[in-house]
């Protein structure tokens, strides 16, 4: 886990918003694990979420101070770079939409260099 994360192939950096509230995580669909961390998984799909080739996975630690964020294959085992394939442009658009939503909910914020 880190303070600042970059999705494989993306140029943007993200960190947790300092105004992050616990209820915002729950409203956004984060699930509390047995260890107290918060997990978020969202399929990145074009047609059907059941056939999604990739998914966004995030984990925020129980202290709300560190996070991990990665785009994986369907099984969640391999990292996938969705930015290098032009056919995955709709998937990138969906990822951008999700990240924008998480920013608007004061969960994430983009780090400007």
PDB file of C-alpha atoms in Angstrom:
ATOM      1  CA  UNK A   1       0.000   0.000   0.000  1.00  0.00           C
ATOM      2  CA  UNK A   2       1.136   3.520  -0.737  1.00  0.00           C
ATOM      3  CA  UNK A   3       0.167   7.149  -0.311  1.00  0.00           C
ATOM      4  CA  UNK A   4       0.202   7.759  -4.071  1.00  0.00           C
ATOM      5  CA  UNK A   5      -0.713   5.207  -6.746  1.00  0.00           C
ATOM      6  CA  UNK A   6      -0.546   5.007 -10.536  1.00  0.00           C
ATOM      7  CA  UNK A   7      -2.633   2.579 -12.555  1.00  0.00           C
ATOM      8  CA  UNK A   8      -0.523   0.447 -14.913  1.00  0.00           C
ATOM      9  CA  UNK A   9      -0.104   2.462 -18.143  1.00  0.00           C
ATOM     10  CA  UNK A  10      -1.815   5.630 -16.889  1.00  0.00           C
ATOM     11  CA  UNK A  11       0.015   8.947 -16.564  1.00  0.00           C
ATOM     12  CA  UNK A  12      -2.114  10.239 -13.683  1.00  0.00           C
ATOM     13  CA  UNK A  13      -1.313   9.769 -10.003  1.00  0.00           C
ATOM     14  CA  UNK A  14      -3.954   9.452  -7.303  1.00  0.00           C
ATOM     15  CA  UNK A  15      -3.953   9.719  -3.545  1.00  0.00           C
ATOM     16  CA  UNK A  16      -6.608   9.583  -0.847  1.00  0.00           C
ATOM     17  CA  UNK A  17      -8.522  12.788  -0.281  1.00  0.00           C
ATOM     18  CA  UNK A  18      -7.660  14.297   3.132  1.00  0.00           C
ATOM     19  CA  UNK A  19     -11.416  14.894   3.672  1.00  0.00           C
ATOM     20  CA  UNK A  20     -12.209  11.174   3.222  1.00  0.00           C
ATOM     21  CA  UNK A  21     -15.112   9.984   5.369  1.00  0.00           C
ATOM     22  CA  UNK A  22     -16.024   6.400   6.212  1.00  0.00           C
ATOM     23  CA  UNK A  23     -19.619   6.778   5.034  1.00  0.00           C
ATOM     24  CA  UNK A  24     -18.387   7.934   1.607  1.00  0.00           C
ATOM     25  CA  UNK A  25     -16.570   4.611   1.176  1.00  0.00           C
ATOM     26  CA  UNK A  26     -19.679   2.640   2.063  1.00  0.00           C
ATOM     27  CA  UNK A  27     -21.866   4.768  -0.237  1.00  0.00           C
ATOM     28  CA  UNK A  28     -19.426   4.196  -3.112  1.00  0.00           C
ATOM     29  CA  UNK A  29     -19.568   0.404  -2.720  1.00  0.00           C
ATOM     30  CA  UNK A  30     -16.466  -0.348  -0.665  1.00  0.00           C
ATOM     31  CA  UNK A  31     -16.772  -3.485   1.468  1.00  0.00           C
ATOM     32  CA  UNK A  32     -15.095  -3.843   4.859  1.00  0.00           C
ATOM     33  CA  UNK A  33     -12.875  -6.924   5.167  1.00  0.00           C
ATOM     34  CA  UNK A  34     -12.332  -9.043   8.264  1.00  0.00           C
ATOM     35  CA  UNK A  35      -9.011  -7.219   8.836  1.00  0.00           C
ATOM     36  CA  UNK A  36     -10.766  -3.847   8.736  1.00  0.00           C
ATOM     37  CA  UNK A  37      -9.565  -2.737   5.294  1.00  0.00           C
ATOM     38  CA  UNK A  38     -11.957  -1.556   2.589  1.00  0.00           C
ATOM     39  CA  UNK A  39     -12.092  -3.339  -0.786  1.00  0.00           C
ATOM     40  CA  UNK A  40     -13.655  -2.067  -4.000  1.00  0.00           C
ATOM     41  CA  UNK A  41     -14.067  -4.065  -7.210  1.00  0.00           C
ATOM     42  CA  UNK A  42     -15.808  -2.786 -10.304  1.00  0.00           C
ATOM     43  CA  UNK A  43     -15.968  -4.634 -13.642  1.00  0.00           C
ATOM     44  CA  UNK A  44     -14.835  -2.579 -16.619  1.00  0.00           C
ATOM     45  CA  UNK A  45     -17.175  -3.711 -19.374  1.00  0.00           C
ATOM     46  CA  UNK A  46     -18.568  -2.586 -22.700  1.00  0.00           C
ATOM     47  CA  UNK A  47     -21.670  -4.759 -23.026  1.00  0.00           C
ATOM     48  CA  UNK A  48     -22.268  -6.950 -20.008  1.00  0.00           C
ATOM     49  CA  UNK A  49     -20.665  -6.778 -16.534  1.00  0.00           C
ATOM     50  CA  UNK A  50     -20.748 -10.594 -16.443  1.00  0.00           C
ATOM     51  CA  UNK A  51     -18.414 -10.847 -19.437  1.00  0.00           C
ATOM     52  CA  UNK A  52     -16.095  -8.018 -18.380  1.00  0.00           C
ATOM     53  CA  UNK A  53     -12.516  -8.759 -19.477  1.00  0.00           C
ATOM     54  CA  UNK A  54     -11.032  -6.424 -16.846  1.00  0.00           C
ATOM     55  CA  UNK A  55     -11.883  -4.925 -13.477  1.00  0.00           C
ATOM     56  CA  UNK A  56     -10.742  -2.111 -11.232  1.00  0.00           C
ATOM     57  CA  UNK A  57      -9.601  -3.252  -7.785  1.00  0.00           C
ATOM     58  CA  UNK A  58      -8.879  -0.898  -4.909  1.00  0.00           C
ATOM     59  CA  UNK A  59      -7.997  -1.443  -1.273  1.00  0.00           C
ATOM     60  CA  UNK A  60      -7.860   1.266   1.389  1.00  0.00           C
ATOM     61  CA  UNK A  61      -6.344   0.383   4.760  1.00  0.00           C
ATOM     62  CA  UNK A  62      -8.379   0.591   7.958  1.00  0.00           C
ATOM     63  CA  UNK A  63      -6.659   3.839   9.008  1.00  0.00           C
ATOM     64  CA  UNK A  64      -7.786   5.448   5.719  1.00  0.00           C
ATOM     65  CA  UNK A  65      -4.188   6.477   5.033  1.00  0.00           C
ATOM     66  CA  UNK A  66      -2.898   4.123   2.295  1.00  0.00           C
ATOM     67  CA  UNK A  67      -4.357   2.574  -0.832  1.00  0.00           C
ATOM     68  CA  UNK A  68      -3.693   0.245  -3.723  1.00  0.00           C
ATOM     69  CA  UNK A  69      -5.354   0.547  -7.115  1.00  0.00           C
ATOM     70  CA  UNK A  70      -4.940  -1.767 -10.096  1.00  0.00           C
ATOM     71  CA  UNK A  71      -6.740  -2.875 -13.257  1.00  0.00           C
ATOM     72  CA  UNK A  72      -6.702  -6.664 -13.494  1.00  0.00           C
ATOM     73  CA  UNK A  73      -7.928  -9.423 -15.763  1.00  0.00           C
ATOM     74  CA  UNK A  74     -11.296 -11.118 -15.192  1.00  0.00           C
ATOM     75  CA  UNK A  75      -9.869 -13.396 -12.475  1.00  0.00           C
ATOM     76  CA  UNK A  76      -8.148 -10.521 -10.679  1.00  0.00           C
ATOM     77  CA  UNK A  77      -4.755 -12.230 -10.853  1.00  0.00           C
ATOM     78  CA  UNK A  78      -2.869 -10.401 -13.626  1.00  0.00           C
ATOM     79  CA  UNK A  79      -2.330  -6.663 -14.034  1.00  0.00           C
ATOM     80  CA  UNK A  80      -3.647  -5.345 -17.347  1.00  0.00           C
ATOM     81  CA  UNK A  81      -2.616  -2.192 -19.212  1.00  0.00           C
ATOM     82  CA  UNK A  82      -5.845  -0.974 -20.843  1.00  0.00           C
ATOM     83  CA  UNK A  83      -4.166   2.183 -22.152  1.00  0.00           C
ATOM     84  CA  UNK A  84      -2.000   0.533 -24.816  1.00  0.00           C
ATOM     85  CA  UNK A  85      -4.858  -1.033 -26.833  1.00  0.00           C
ATOM     86  CA  UNK A  86      -6.988   1.393 -28.878  1.00  0.00           C
ATOM     87  CA  UNK A  87      -9.868  -1.135 -28.934  1.00  0.00           C
ATOM     88  CA  UNK A  88     -10.166  -0.709 -25.162  1.00  0.00           C
ATOM     89  CA  UNK A  89     -10.942   3.025 -25.422  1.00  0.00           C
ATOM     90  CA  UNK A  90     -14.510   2.490 -24.058  1.00  0.00           C
ATOM     91  CA  UNK A  91     -12.973   0.652 -21.087  1.00  0.00           C
ATOM     92  CA  UNK A  92     -10.649   3.605 -20.447  1.00  0.00           C
ATOM     93  CA  UNK A  93     -13.669   5.938 -20.639  1.00  0.00           C
ATOM     94  CA  UNK A  94     -15.490   3.833 -18.035  1.00  0.00           C
ATOM     95  CA  UNK A  95     -12.406   3.849 -15.784  1.00  0.00           C
ATOM     96  CA  UNK A  96     -12.219   7.649 -16.113  1.00  0.00           C
ATOM     97  CA  UNK A  97     -15.887   7.902 -15.170  1.00  0.00           C
ATOM     98  CA  UNK A  98     -15.389   5.741 -12.052  1.00  0.00           C
ATOM     99  CA  UNK A  99     -12.306   7.686 -10.967  1.00  0.00           C
ATOM    100  CA  UNK A 100     -14.129  10.996 -11.513  1.00  0.00           C
ATOM    101  CA  UNK A 101     -17.007   9.712  -9.372  1.00  0.00           C
ATOM    102  CA  UNK A 102     -14.595   8.723  -6.592  1.00  0.00           C
ATOM    103  CA  UNK A 103     -13.023  12.182  -6.773  1.00  0.00           C
ATOM    104  CA  UNK A 104     -16.437  13.870  -6.524  1.00  0.00           C
ATOM    105  CA  UNK A 105     -17.207  11.764  -3.428  1.00  0.00           C
ATOM    106  CA  UNK A 106     -13.972  13.045  -1.809  1.00  0.00           C
ATOM    107  CA  UNK A 107     -12.422   9.562  -1.760  1.00  0.00           C
ATOM    108  CA  UNK A 108      -9.611  10.108  -4.273  1.00  0.00           C
ATOM    109  CA  UNK A 109      -7.821  13.151  -5.560  1.00  0.00           C
ATOM    110  CA  UNK A 110      -5.489  13.466  -8.509  1.00  0.00           C
ATOM    111  CA  UNK A 111      -1.927  14.486  -7.654  1.00  0.00           C
ATOM    112  CA  UNK A 112      -0.716  17.368  -9.789  1.00  0.00           C
ATOM    113  CA  UNK A 113       3.025  17.478 -10.386  1.00  0.00           C
TER     114      UNK A 113
END
